[in-house]
Amino acid sequence: PAFVLLQTGWASGIIAASIASIKAADKTLGHVNCHLSAQGETLETQYAQWWQSVLMLLHQGAAGYVMSSPVQRRIRESHFVAIVTPALKHLRKEIARLTAQLA
């Protein structure tokens, strides 16, 4: 249990810092970031809900380190999503621009 709690602490810190970075980026990139479906406030709410479930010690343990584990697959998929997200917001910005031109 102590090892799992250590990992959730790291994850929590990374998530909280990431949300803070997202909110700070909106000061200069808000015109592009507004096209993302998840905004800083939404992520903060989801984070708070997730944190409550962590406090109940829901975890997968060592399965997250086994390459054939579905848990490990979700971790790899989440890394992929993080890589392509900037492209998605720019695509949504262009879709919004084209939609406005057609209106």
PDB file of C-alpha atoms in Angstrom:
ATOM      1  CA  PRO A   1       0.000   0.000   0.000  1.00  0.00           C
ATOM      2  CA  ALA A   2       2.791   2.482   0.725  1.00  0.00           C
ATOM      3  CA  PHE A   3       4.276   2.006  -2.756  1.00  0.00           C
ATOM      4  CA  VAL A   4       0.892   2.578  -4.396  1.00  0.00           C
ATOM      5  CA  LEU A   5       0.295   5.678  -2.297  1.00  0.00           C
ATOM      6  CA  LEU A   6       3.716   6.979  -3.333  1.00  0.00           C
ATOM      7  CA  GLN A   7       2.772   6.598  -7.004  1.00  0.00           C
ATOM      8  CA  THR A   8      -0.574   8.334  -6.577  1.00  0.00           C
ATOM      9  CA  GLY A   9       1.193  11.217  -4.872  1.00  0.00           C
ATOM     10  CA  TRP A  10       3.448  11.675  -7.884  1.00  0.00           C
ATOM     11  CA  ALA A  11       0.520  11.385 -10.274  1.00  0.00           C
ATOM     12  CA  SER A  12      -1.488  13.875  -8.253  1.00  0.00           C
ATOM     13  CA  GLY A  13       1.337  16.401  -8.314  1.00  0.00           C
ATOM     14  CA  ILE A  14       1.847  16.011 -12.056  1.00  0.00           C
ATOM     15  CA  ILE A  15      -1.880  16.350 -12.747  1.00  0.00           C
ATOM     16  CA  ALA A  16      -2.270  19.411 -10.523  1.00  0.00           C
ATOM     17  CA  ALA A  17       0.781  21.075 -12.093  1.00  0.00           C
ATOM     18  CA  SER A  18      -0.485  20.218 -15.581  1.00  0.00           C
ATOM     19  CA  ILE A  19      -3.854  21.806 -14.857  1.00  0.00           C
ATOM     20  CA  ALA A  20      -2.082  24.912 -13.557  1.00  0.00           C
ATOM     21  CA  SER A  21      -0.015  25.017 -16.767  1.00  0.00           C
ATOM     22  CA  ILE A  22      -3.169  24.673 -18.871  1.00  0.00           C
ATOM     23  CA  LYS A  23      -4.814  27.554 -17.054  1.00  0.00           C
ATOM     24  CA  ALA A  24      -1.668  29.694 -17.343  1.00  0.00           C
ATOM     25  CA  ALA A  25      -1.373  28.945 -21.077  1.00  0.00           C
ATOM     26  CA  ASP A  26      -4.880  30.273 -21.609  1.00  0.00           C
ATOM     27  CA  LYS A  27      -3.557  33.779 -20.924  1.00  0.00           C
ATOM     28  CA  THR A  28      -1.632  33.712 -24.195  1.00  0.00           C
ATOM     29  CA  LEU A  29      -3.175  30.771 -26.088  1.00  0.00           C
ATOM     30  CA  GLY A  30      -6.813  31.071 -25.047  1.00  0.00           C
ATOM     31  CA  HIS A  31      -7.837  31.890 -28.620  1.00  0.00           C
ATOM     32  CA  VAL A  32      -6.587  28.439 -29.706  1.00  0.00           C
ATOM     33  CA  ASN A  33      -7.201  26.468 -26.520  1.00  0.00           C
ATOM     34  CA  CYS A  34     -10.880  27.430 -26.493  1.00  0.00           C
ATOM     35  CA  HIS A  35     -11.341  24.823 -29.235  1.00  0.00           C
ATOM     36  CA  LEU A  36     -10.392  21.986 -26.866  1.00  0.00           C
ATOM     37  CA  SER A  37     -13.299  20.068 -25.403  1.00  0.00           C
ATOM     38  CA  ALA A  38     -11.748  19.919 -21.916  1.00  0.00           C
ATOM     39  CA  GLN A  39     -10.933  23.244 -20.287  1.00  0.00           C
ATOM     40  CA  GLY A  40      -8.918  23.870 -17.114  1.00  0.00           C
ATOM     41  CA  GLU A  41     -11.979  24.171 -14.897  1.00  0.00           C
ATOM     42  CA  THR A  42     -13.436  20.921 -16.246  1.00  0.00           C
ATOM     43  CA  LEU A  43     -10.149  19.135 -15.686  1.00  0.00           C
ATOM     44  CA  GLU A  44      -9.974  20.514 -12.142  1.00  0.00           C
ATOM     45  CA  THR A  45     -13.412  19.072 -11.387  1.00  0.00           C
ATOM     46  CA  GLN A  46     -12.469  15.704 -12.886  1.00  0.00           C
ATOM     47  CA  TYR A  47      -9.205  15.731 -10.944  1.00  0.00           C
ATOM     48  CA  ALA A  48     -11.050  16.348  -7.669  1.00  0.00           C
ATOM     49  CA  GLN A  49     -13.369  13.419  -8.407  1.00  0.00           C
ATOM     50  CA  TRP A  50     -10.416  11.199  -9.305  1.00  0.00           C
ATOM     51  CA  TRP A  51      -8.577  12.194  -6.149  1.00  0.00           C
ATOM     52  CA  GLN A  52     -11.562  11.120  -4.040  1.00  0.00           C
ATOM     53  CA  SER A  53     -11.425   7.667  -5.642  1.00  0.00           C
ATOM     54  CA  VAL A  54      -7.663   7.491  -5.014  1.00  0.00           C
ATOM     55  CA  LEU A  55      -8.271   8.274  -1.380  1.00  0.00           C
ATOM     56  CA  MET A  56     -10.411   5.122  -1.280  1.00  0.00           C
ATOM     57  CA  LEU A  57      -7.216   3.291  -2.536  1.00  0.00           C
ATOM     58  CA  LEU A  58      -8.605   2.057  -5.835  1.00  0.00           C
ATOM     59  CA  HIS A  59      -5.570   0.932  -7.819  1.00  0.00           C
ATOM     60  CA  GLN A  60      -4.174  -1.703 -10.157  1.00  0.00           C
ATOM     61  CA  GLY A  61      -0.860  -2.139  -8.370  1.00  0.00           C
ATOM     62  CA  ALA A  62       2.030  -3.685 -10.291  1.00  0.00           C
ATOM     63  CA  ALA A  63      -0.160  -4.442 -13.335  1.00  0.00           C
ATOM     64  CA  GLY A  64       0.707  -0.979 -14.607  1.00  0.00           C
ATOM     65  CA  TYR A  65       4.272  -2.183 -15.203  1.00  0.00           C
ATOM     66  CA  VAL A  66       3.465  -5.416 -17.098  1.00  0.00           C
ATOM     67  CA  MET A  67       3.554  -4.800 -20.874  1.00  0.00           C
ATOM     68  CA  SER A  68       0.778  -7.321 -21.606  1.00  0.00           C
ATOM     69  CA  SER A  69      -1.538  -5.781 -18.996  1.00  0.00           C
ATOM     70  CA  PRO A  70      -4.615  -3.807 -20.117  1.00  0.00           C
ATOM     71  CA  VAL A  71      -3.607  -1.223 -17.515  1.00  0.00           C
ATOM     72  CA  GLN A  72      -0.225  -0.733 -19.223  1.00  0.00           C
ATOM     73  CA  ARG A  73      -1.991  -0.439 -22.590  1.00  0.00           C
ATOM     74  CA  ARG A  74      -4.139   2.422 -21.231  1.00  0.00           C
ATOM     75  CA  ILE A  75      -0.988   4.146 -20.004  1.00  0.00           C
ATOM     76  CA  ARG A  76       0.563   3.908 -23.480  1.00  0.00           C
ATOM     77  CA  GLU A  77      -2.675   5.132 -25.066  1.00  0.00           C
ATOM     78  CA  SER A  78      -2.761   8.114 -22.728  1.00  0.00           C
ATOM     79  CA  HIS A  79       0.778   9.042 -23.841  1.00  0.00           C
ATOM     80  CA  PHE A  80      -0.358   8.927 -27.468  1.00  0.00           C
ATOM     81  CA  VAL A  81      -3.306  11.203 -26.715  1.00  0.00           C
ATOM     82  CA  ALA A  82      -0.964  13.675 -25.041  1.00  0.00           C
ATOM     83  CA  ILE A  83       1.172  13.758 -28.182  1.00  0.00           C
ATOM     84  CA  VAL A  84      -1.691  14.397 -30.631  1.00  0.00           C
ATOM     85  CA  THR A  85      -3.722  16.824 -28.508  1.00  0.00           C
ATOM     86  CA  PRO A  86      -2.047  19.978 -29.854  1.00  0.00           C
ATOM     87  CA  ALA A  87      -2.971  18.914 -33.392  1.00  0.00           C
ATOM     88  CA  LEU A  88      -6.589  18.387 -32.324  1.00  0.00           C
ATOM     89  CA  LYS A  89      -6.983  21.908 -30.949  1.00  0.00           C
ATOM     90  CA  HIS A  90      -5.576  23.399 -34.110  1.00  0.00           C
ATOM     91  CA  LEU A  91      -7.888  21.270 -36.234  1.00  0.00           C
ATOM     92  CA  ARG A  92     -10.867  22.397 -34.156  1.00  0.00           C
ATOM     93  CA  LYS A  93      -9.750  26.013 -34.541  1.00  0.00           C
ATOM     94  CA  GLU A  94      -9.691  25.614 -38.320  1.00  0.00           C
ATOM     95  CA  ILE A  95     -13.088  23.892 -38.313  1.00  0.00           C
ATOM     96  CA  ALA A  96     -14.513  26.796 -36.299  1.00  0.00           C
ATOM     97  CA  ARG A  97     -12.923  29.325 -38.683  1.00  0.00           C
ATOM     98  CA  LEU A  98     -14.319  27.562 -41.757  1.00  0.00           C
ATOM     99  CA  THR A  99     -17.735  27.215 -40.140  1.00  0.00           C
ATOM    100  CA  ALA A 100     -17.758  30.958 -39.411  1.00  0.00           C
ATOM    101  CA  GLN A 101     -16.847  31.707 -43.031  1.00  0.00           C
ATOM    102  CA  LEU A 102     -19.742  29.589 -44.263  1.00  0.00           C
ATOM    103  CA  ALA A 103     -22.255  31.229 -41.930  1.00  0.00           C
TER     104      ALA A 103
END
